[in-house]
Short mmCIF file of C-alpha atoms in Angstrom, two decimals:
data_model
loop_
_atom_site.label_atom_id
_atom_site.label_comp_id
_atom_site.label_asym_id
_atom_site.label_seq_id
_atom_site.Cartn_x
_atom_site.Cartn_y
_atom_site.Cartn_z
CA UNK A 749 84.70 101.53 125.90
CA UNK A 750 85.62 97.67 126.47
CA UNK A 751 87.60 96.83 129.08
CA UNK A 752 90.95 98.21 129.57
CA UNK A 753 92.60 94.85 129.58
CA UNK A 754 91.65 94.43 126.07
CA UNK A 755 93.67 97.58 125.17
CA UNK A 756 97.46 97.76 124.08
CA UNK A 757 99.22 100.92 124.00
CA UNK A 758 101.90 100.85 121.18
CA UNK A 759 105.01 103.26 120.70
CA UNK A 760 104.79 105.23 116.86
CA UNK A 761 107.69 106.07 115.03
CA UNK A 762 106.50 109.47 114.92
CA UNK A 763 106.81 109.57 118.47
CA UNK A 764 103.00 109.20 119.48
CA UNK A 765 101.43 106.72 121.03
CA UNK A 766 98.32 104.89 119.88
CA UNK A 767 95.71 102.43 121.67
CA UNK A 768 94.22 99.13 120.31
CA UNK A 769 91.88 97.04 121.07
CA UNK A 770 92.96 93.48 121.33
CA UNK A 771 90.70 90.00 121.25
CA UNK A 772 92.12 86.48 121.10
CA UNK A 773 91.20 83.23 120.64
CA UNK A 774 89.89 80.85 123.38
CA UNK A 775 92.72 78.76 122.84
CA UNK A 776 96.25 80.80 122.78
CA UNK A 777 98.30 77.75 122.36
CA UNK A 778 100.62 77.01 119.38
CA UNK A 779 101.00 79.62 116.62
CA UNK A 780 98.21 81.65 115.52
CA UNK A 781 97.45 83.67 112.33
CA UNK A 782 96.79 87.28 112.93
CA UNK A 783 94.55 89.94 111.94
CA UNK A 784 95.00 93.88 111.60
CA UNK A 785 90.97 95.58 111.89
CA UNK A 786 90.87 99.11 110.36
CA UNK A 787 87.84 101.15 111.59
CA UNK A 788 85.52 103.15 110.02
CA UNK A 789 85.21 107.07 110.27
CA UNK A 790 83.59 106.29 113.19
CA UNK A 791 86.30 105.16 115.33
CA UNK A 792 87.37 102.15 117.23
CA UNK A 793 83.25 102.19 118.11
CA UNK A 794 81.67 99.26 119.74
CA UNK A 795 80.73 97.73 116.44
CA UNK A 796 84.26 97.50 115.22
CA UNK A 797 85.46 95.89 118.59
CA UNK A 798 82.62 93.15 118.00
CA UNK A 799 83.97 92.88 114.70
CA UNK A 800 87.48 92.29 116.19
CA UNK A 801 85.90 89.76 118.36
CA UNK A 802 84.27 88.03 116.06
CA UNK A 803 87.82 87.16 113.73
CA UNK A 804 89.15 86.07 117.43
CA UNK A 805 86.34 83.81 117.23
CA UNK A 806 87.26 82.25 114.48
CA UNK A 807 90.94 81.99 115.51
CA UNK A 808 92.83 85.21 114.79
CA UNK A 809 94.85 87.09 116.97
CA UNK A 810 93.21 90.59 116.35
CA UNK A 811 94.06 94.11 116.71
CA UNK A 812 92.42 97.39 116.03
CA UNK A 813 94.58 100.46 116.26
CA UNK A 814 92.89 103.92 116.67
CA UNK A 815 94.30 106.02 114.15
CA UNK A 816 92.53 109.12 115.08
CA UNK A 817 94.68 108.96 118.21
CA UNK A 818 96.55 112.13 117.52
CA UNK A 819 93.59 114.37 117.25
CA UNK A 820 90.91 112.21 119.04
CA UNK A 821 90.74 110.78 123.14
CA UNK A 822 91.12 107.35 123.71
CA UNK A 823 87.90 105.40 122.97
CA UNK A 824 86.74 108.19 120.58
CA UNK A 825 82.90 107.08 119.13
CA UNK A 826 81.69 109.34 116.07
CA UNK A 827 78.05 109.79 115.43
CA UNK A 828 76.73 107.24 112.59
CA UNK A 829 73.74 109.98 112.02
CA UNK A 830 75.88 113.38 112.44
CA UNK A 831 79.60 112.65 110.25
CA UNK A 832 80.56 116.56 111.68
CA UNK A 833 81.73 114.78 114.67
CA UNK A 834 83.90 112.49 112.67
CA UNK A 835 85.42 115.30 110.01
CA UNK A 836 88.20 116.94 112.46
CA UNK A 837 89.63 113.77 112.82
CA UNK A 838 89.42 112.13 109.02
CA UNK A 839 90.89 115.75 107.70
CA UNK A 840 93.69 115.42 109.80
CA UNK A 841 94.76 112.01 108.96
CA UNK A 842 97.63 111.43 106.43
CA UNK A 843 98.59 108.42 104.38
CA UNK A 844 102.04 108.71 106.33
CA UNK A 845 100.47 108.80 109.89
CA UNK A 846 98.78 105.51 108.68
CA UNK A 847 101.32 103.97 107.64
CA UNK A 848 103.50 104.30 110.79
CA UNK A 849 100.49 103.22 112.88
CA UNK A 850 100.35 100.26 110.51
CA UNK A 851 104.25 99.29 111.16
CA UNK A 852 103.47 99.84 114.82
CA UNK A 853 100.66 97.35 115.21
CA UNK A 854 102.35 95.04 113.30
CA UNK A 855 105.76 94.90 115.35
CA UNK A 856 103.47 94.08 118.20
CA UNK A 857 101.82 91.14 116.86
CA UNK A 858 105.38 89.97 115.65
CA UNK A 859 106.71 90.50 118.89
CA UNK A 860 103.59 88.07 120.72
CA UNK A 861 104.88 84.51 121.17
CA UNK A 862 101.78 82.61 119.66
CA UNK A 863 101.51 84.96 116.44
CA UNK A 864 102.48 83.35 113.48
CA UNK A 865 104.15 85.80 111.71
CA UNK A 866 103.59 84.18 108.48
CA UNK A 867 100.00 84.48 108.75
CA UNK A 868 99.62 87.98 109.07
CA UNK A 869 96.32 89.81 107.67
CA UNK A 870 94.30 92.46 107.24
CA UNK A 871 90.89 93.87 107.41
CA UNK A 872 88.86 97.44 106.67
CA UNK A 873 85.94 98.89 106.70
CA UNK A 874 85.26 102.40 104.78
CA UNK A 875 88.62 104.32 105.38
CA UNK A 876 89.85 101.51 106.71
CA UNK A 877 89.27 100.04 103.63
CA UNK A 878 91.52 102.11 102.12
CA UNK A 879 93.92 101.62 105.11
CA UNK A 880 93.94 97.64 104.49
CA UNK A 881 95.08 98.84 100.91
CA UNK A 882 97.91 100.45 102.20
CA UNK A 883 98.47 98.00 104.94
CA UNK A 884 99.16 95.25 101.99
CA UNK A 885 101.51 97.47 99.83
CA UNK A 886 103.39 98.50 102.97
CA UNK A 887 103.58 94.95 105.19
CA UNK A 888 104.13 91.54 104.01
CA UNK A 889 100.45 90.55 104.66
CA UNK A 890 99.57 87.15 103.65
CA UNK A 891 96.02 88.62 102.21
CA UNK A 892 93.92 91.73 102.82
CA UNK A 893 90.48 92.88 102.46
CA UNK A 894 89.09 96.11 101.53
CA UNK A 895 85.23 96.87 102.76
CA UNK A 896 84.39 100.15 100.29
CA UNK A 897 87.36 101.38 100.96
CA UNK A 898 86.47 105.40 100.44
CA UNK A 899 89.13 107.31 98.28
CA UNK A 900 90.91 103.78 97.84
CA UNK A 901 91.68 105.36 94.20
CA UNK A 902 93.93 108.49 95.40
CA UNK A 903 96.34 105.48 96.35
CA UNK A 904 95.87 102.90 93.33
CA UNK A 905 99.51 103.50 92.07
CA UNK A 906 100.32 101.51 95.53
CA UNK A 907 99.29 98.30 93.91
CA UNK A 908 102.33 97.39 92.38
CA UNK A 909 103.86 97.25 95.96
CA UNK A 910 100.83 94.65 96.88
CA UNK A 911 102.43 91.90 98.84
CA UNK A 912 99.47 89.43 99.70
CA UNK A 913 96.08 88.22 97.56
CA UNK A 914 93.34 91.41 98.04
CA UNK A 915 89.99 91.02 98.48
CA UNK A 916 87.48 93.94 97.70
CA UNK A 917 84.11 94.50 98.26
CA UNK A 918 81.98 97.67 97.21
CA UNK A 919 78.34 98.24 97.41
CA UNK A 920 75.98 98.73 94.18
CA UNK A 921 73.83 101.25 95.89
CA UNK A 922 76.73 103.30 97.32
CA UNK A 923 76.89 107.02 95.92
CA UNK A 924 79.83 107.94 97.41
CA UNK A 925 82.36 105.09 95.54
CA UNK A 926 81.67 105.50 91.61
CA UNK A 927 81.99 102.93 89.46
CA UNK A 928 85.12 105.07 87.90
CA UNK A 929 86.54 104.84 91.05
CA UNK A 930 85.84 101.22 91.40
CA UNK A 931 87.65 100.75 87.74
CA UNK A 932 90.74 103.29 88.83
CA UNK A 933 91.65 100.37 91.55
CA UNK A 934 91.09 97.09 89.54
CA UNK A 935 92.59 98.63 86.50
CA UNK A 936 95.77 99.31 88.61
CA UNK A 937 95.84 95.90 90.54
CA UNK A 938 95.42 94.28 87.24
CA UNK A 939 98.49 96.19 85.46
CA UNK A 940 100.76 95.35 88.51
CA UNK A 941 100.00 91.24 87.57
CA UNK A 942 98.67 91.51 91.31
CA UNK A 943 96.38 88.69 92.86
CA UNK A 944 92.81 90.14 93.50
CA UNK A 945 88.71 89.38 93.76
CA UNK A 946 86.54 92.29 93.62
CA UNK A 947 82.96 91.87 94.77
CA UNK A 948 80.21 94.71 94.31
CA UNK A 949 77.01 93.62 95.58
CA UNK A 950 74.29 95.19 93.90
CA UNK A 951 71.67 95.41 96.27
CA UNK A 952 74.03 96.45 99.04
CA UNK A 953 74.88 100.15 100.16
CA UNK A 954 78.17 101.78 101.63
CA UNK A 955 78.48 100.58 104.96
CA UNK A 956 76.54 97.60 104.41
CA UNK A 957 78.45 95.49 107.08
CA UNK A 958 77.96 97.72 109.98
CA UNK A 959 74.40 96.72 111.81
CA UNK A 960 74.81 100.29 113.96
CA UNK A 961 74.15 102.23 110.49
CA UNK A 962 71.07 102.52 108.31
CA UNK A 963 72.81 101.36 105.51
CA UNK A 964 73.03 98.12 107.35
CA UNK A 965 72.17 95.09 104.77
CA UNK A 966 72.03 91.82 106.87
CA UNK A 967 71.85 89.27 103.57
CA UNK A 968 75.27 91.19 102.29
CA UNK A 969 77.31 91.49 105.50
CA UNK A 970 76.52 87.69 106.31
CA UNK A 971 77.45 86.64 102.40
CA UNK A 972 80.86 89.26 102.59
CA UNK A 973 81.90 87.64 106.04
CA UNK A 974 81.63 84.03 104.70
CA UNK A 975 83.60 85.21 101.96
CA UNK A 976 86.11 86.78 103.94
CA UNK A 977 86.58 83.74 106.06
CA UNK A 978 86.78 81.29 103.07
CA UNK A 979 89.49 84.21 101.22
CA UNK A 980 91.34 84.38 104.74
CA UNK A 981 91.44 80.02 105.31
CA UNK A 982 92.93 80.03 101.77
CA UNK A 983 95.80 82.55 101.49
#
């Protein structure tokens, strides 16, 4: 685990509490847009708390909630080559839970002084893909971006509650998001007049952006981030 500095704990509506990894910006000073990272199966791991630093990098006041926190420790790492470790925790979460972890993390970056609270976004990767979905129909994001957002269909009636521009990315090679899924989405963003670009790289497999998996594809991560930094600069 990083160090516990770089962790807020935040008060759920539910009555729970959740932790999050935090990274800013060199400079604090003035007001700052702000960025929501939604892990993986895998937990807030290392690699998604280097992903978190790397938006800080560029600017953004990031957070990463843990939403396995009710059924996982603080800090909880899955195992990229054994998902059993993972599949008590992704059963157990709900749509709802998300959702008030969502409104949690984002009172908190309203609530910091240098947040711009126009410029809120967000980011996911795998479920959290599917969690930046939800994340854009429930908050008024200023954009969003899904990273193969897994089961992002079972929620595609949500579109029509889109508040920001959404930004999707899927992976040609990737067996577990069918094109039909794919189509179930776009169709739905599409026939709710909402704002969208929709990326599927051909060559590139689920979990493409994560360098700690084998389905790591360096030319695809490095072409979705410059993406996602030109979609974010814009919106």
């Amino acid at each position: 685990m990083d160090n516990e500095q770089d962790y807020v704990t935040l008060k759920v509506a539910d009555g729970t509490t959740l932790a999050a990894y935090t990274s800013f910006p060199e400079n604090r000073t003035g007001k700052l847009p702000a960025i929501i990272v939604l892990q993986e199966a895998y937990g807030v791991n290392q690699h998604i708390c280097t992903v978190t630093d790397l938006f800080a990098r560029e600017g953004y006041v990031a957070i990463s909630p843990e939403l396995f926190h009710r059924t996982a420790p603080k800090g909880f790492e899955g195992d990229y080559n054994d998902f059993s470790t993972v599949m008590p925790h992704t059963k157990a979460v709900t749509n709802e839970g998300i959702e008030a972890d969502l409104n949690a993390t984002y009172e908190w970056l309203c609530e910091q002084d240098n947040v711009d609270i126009n410029k809120i976004y967000a980011v996911g990767y795998c479920m959290g893909g599917r969690a930046s979905f939800l994340a854009n129909a429930l908050l008024p994001l200023k954009a969003a971006i899904s990273y193969y957002g897994g089961r992002l269909d079972t929620i595609a009636d949500k579109a029509a509650n889109l508040h920001g521009k959404h930004l999707f990315f899927w992976g040609g090679l990737d067996e577990h998001i069918k094109s039909e899924n794919i189509n179930t989405v776009i169709t739905a963003v599409e026939a709710a007049g909402k704002d969208f670009i929709s990326v599927k790289i051909s060559y590139a497999d689920h979990g493409f952006n994560c360098d700690a998996r084998q389905s790591y594809n360096e030319a695809a991560s490095k072409e979705a981030w410059a993406l996602s930094l030109s979609f974010l600069a814009n919106n």
